[in-house]
C-alpha positions as YAML, in Angstrom:
chain: A
units: angstrom
residues:
- id: 1
  name: MET
  ca: [0.10, 0.00, 0.03]
- id: 2
  name: VAL
  ca: [0.98, 3.62, -0.56]
- id: 3
  name: ARG
  ca: [0.93, 6.06, 2.24]
- id: 4
  name: THR
  ca: [-0.78, 9.31, 1.59]
- id: 5
  name: GLN
  ca: [-2.04, 12.35, 3.47]
- id: 6
  name: ILE
  ca: [-5.38, 14.16, 2.93]
- id: 7
  name: SER
  ca: [-6.91, 17.19, 4.37]
- id: 8
  name: LEU
  ca: [-10.37, 16.90, 5.85]
- id: 9
  name: THR
  ca: [-12.82, 19.56, 7.25]
- id: 10
  name: GLU
  ca: [-13.21, 19.19, 11.01]
- id: 11
  name: GLU
  ca: [-16.91, 17.87, 10.40]
- id: 12
  name: MET
  ca: [-15.50, 15.16, 8.00]
- id: 13
  name: HIS
  ca: [-12.86, 14.13, 10.44]
- id: 14
  name: ALA
  ca: [-15.20, 13.97, 13.36]
- id: 15
  name: TRP
  ca: [-17.62, 11.82, 11.30]
- id: 16
  name: LEU
  ca: [-14.77, 9.57, 10.10]
- id: 17
  name: ARG
  ca: [-13.58, 9.14, 13.56]
- id: 18
  name: GLN
  ca: [-16.92, 8.33, 14.92]
- id: 19
  name: ARG
  ca: [-17.68, 5.86, 12.11]
- id: 20
  name: SER
  ca: [-14.34, 4.24, 12.67]
- id: 21
  name: ARG
  ca: [-15.18, 3.55, 16.33]
- id: 22
  name: SER
  ca: [-18.55, 2.47, 15.65]
- id: 23
  name: ASP
  ca: [-17.52, -0.07, 12.87]
- id: 24
  name: ASP
  ca: [-14.20, -1.05, 14.62]
- id: 25
  name: VAL
  ca: [-12.24, -0.34, 11.59]
- id: 26
  name: SER
  ca: [-9.59, 2.06, 10.84]
- id: 27
  name: MET
  ca: [-10.26, 5.50, 9.32]
- id: 28
  name: SER
  ca: [-7.96, 4.49, 6.46]
- id: 29
  name: GLU
  ca: [-10.11, 1.48, 5.76]
- id: 30
  name: ILE
  ca: [-13.33, 3.59, 5.51]
- id: 31
  name: VAL
  ca: [-11.61, 5.92, 3.10]
- id: 32
  name: ARG
  ca: [-10.35, 2.88, 0.99]
- id: 33
  name: ARG
  ca: [-13.93, 1.48, 1.07]
- id: 34
  name: ALA
  ca: [-15.46, 4.72, -0.04]
- id: 35
  name: LEU
  ca: [-12.85, 5.29, -2.85]
- id: 36
  name: ALA
  ca: [-13.41, 1.75, -3.95]
- id: 37
  name: ARG
  ca: [-17.28, 2.20, -4.13]
- id: 38
  name: MET
  ca: [-16.86, 5.46, -5.89]
- id: 39
  name: ARG
  ca: [-14.64, 3.97, -8.45]
- id: 40
  name: SER
  ca: [-17.02, 1.14, -9.07]
- id: 41
  name: GLU
  ca: [-19.95, 3.53, -9.53]
- id: 42
  name: VAL
  ca: [-17.92, 5.66, -12.12]
- id: 43
  name: ASP
  ca: [-16.70, 2.47, -13.91]
- id: 44
  name: ASP
  ca: [-20.36, 1.12, -13.95]
- id: 45
  name: ARG
  ca: [-21.61, 4.36, -15.50]
- id: 46
  name: ARG
  ca: [-18.87, 4.39, -18.15]
- id: 47
  name: VAL
  ca: [-19.73, 0.72, -19.13]
- id: 48
  name: ALA
  ca: [-23.44, 1.56, -19.14]
- id: 49
  name: ALA
  ca: [-22.81, 4.41, -21.48]
- id: 50
  name: LEU
  ca: [-20.45, 2.68, -23.81]
- id: 51
  name: SER
  ca: [-23.05, -0.23, -23.96]
- id: 52
  name: VAL
  ca: [-25.41, 1.71, -26.07]
- id: 53
  name: LEU
  ca: [-22.76, 2.67, -28.70]
- id: 54
  name: GLY
  ca: [-24.04, 1.15, -32.00]
- id: 55
  name: ALA
  ca: [-27.37, 0.06, -30.49]
- id: 56
  name: PHE
  ca: [-29.50, 2.52, -32.57]
- id: 57
  name: VAL
  ca: [-29.95, 2.89, -36.34]
- id: 58
  name: ALA
  ca: [-30.21, 6.35, -37.70]
- id: 59
  name: ASP
  ca: [-32.68, 7.24, -40.54]
- id: 60
  name: ARG
  ca: [-29.87, 9.29, -42.22]
- id: 61
  name: ASP
  ca: [-26.24, 8.58, -42.92]
- id: 62
  name: ASP
  ca: [-24.80, 11.95, -41.77]
- id: 63
  name: VAL
  ca: [-25.46, 11.81, -38.11]
- id: 64
  name: SER
  ca: [-21.85, 11.30, -36.98]
- id: 65
  name: ASP
  ca: [-20.64, 14.23, -39.16]
- id: 66
  name: ASN
  ca: [-23.41, 16.55, -38.48]
- id: 67
  name: HIS
  ca: [-24.61, 15.66, -34.92]
- id: 68
  name: ASP
  ca: [-24.17, 19.11, -33.54]
- id: 69
  name: GLU
  ca: [-26.34, 20.79, -36.08]
- id: 70
  name: ILE
  ca: [-28.96, 18.06, -35.90]
- id: 71
  name: LEU
  ca: [-29.23, 18.32, -32.20]
- id: 72
  name: ALA
  ca: [-29.46, 22.17, -32.35]
- id: 73
  name: ARG
  ca: [-32.34, 21.81, -34.74]
- id: 74
  name: VAL
  ca: [-33.98, 19.27, -32.71]
- id: 75
  name: TYR
  ca: [-33.79, 21.29, -29.48]
- id: 76
  name: SER
  ca: [-34.89, 24.42, -31.01]
- id: 77
  name: GLY
  ca: [-37.93, 22.76, -32.30]
- id: 78
  name: GLU
  ca: [-37.01, 23.27, -36.04]
- id: 79
  name: ASP
  ca: [-36.92, 19.45, -36.76]
- id: 80
  name: GLU
  ca: [-40.39, 18.59, -35.56]
...
């Protein structure tokens, strides 16, 4: 493991210390668990976003080249 130093607000530190005592684990372990959960959530969202790539068929062949203009027209109501 790599040792690192972080700065916390007094409120964060008090919460972390209390949680550490109540869960009977080190403050470092709580931080590691929180970072692991956050990383997992970010990775899950990334995988979910990538999973829709290529999942739809467009009714036109220039969407990838002109997506900004197409979306601008749709959002402005011009393309209804």
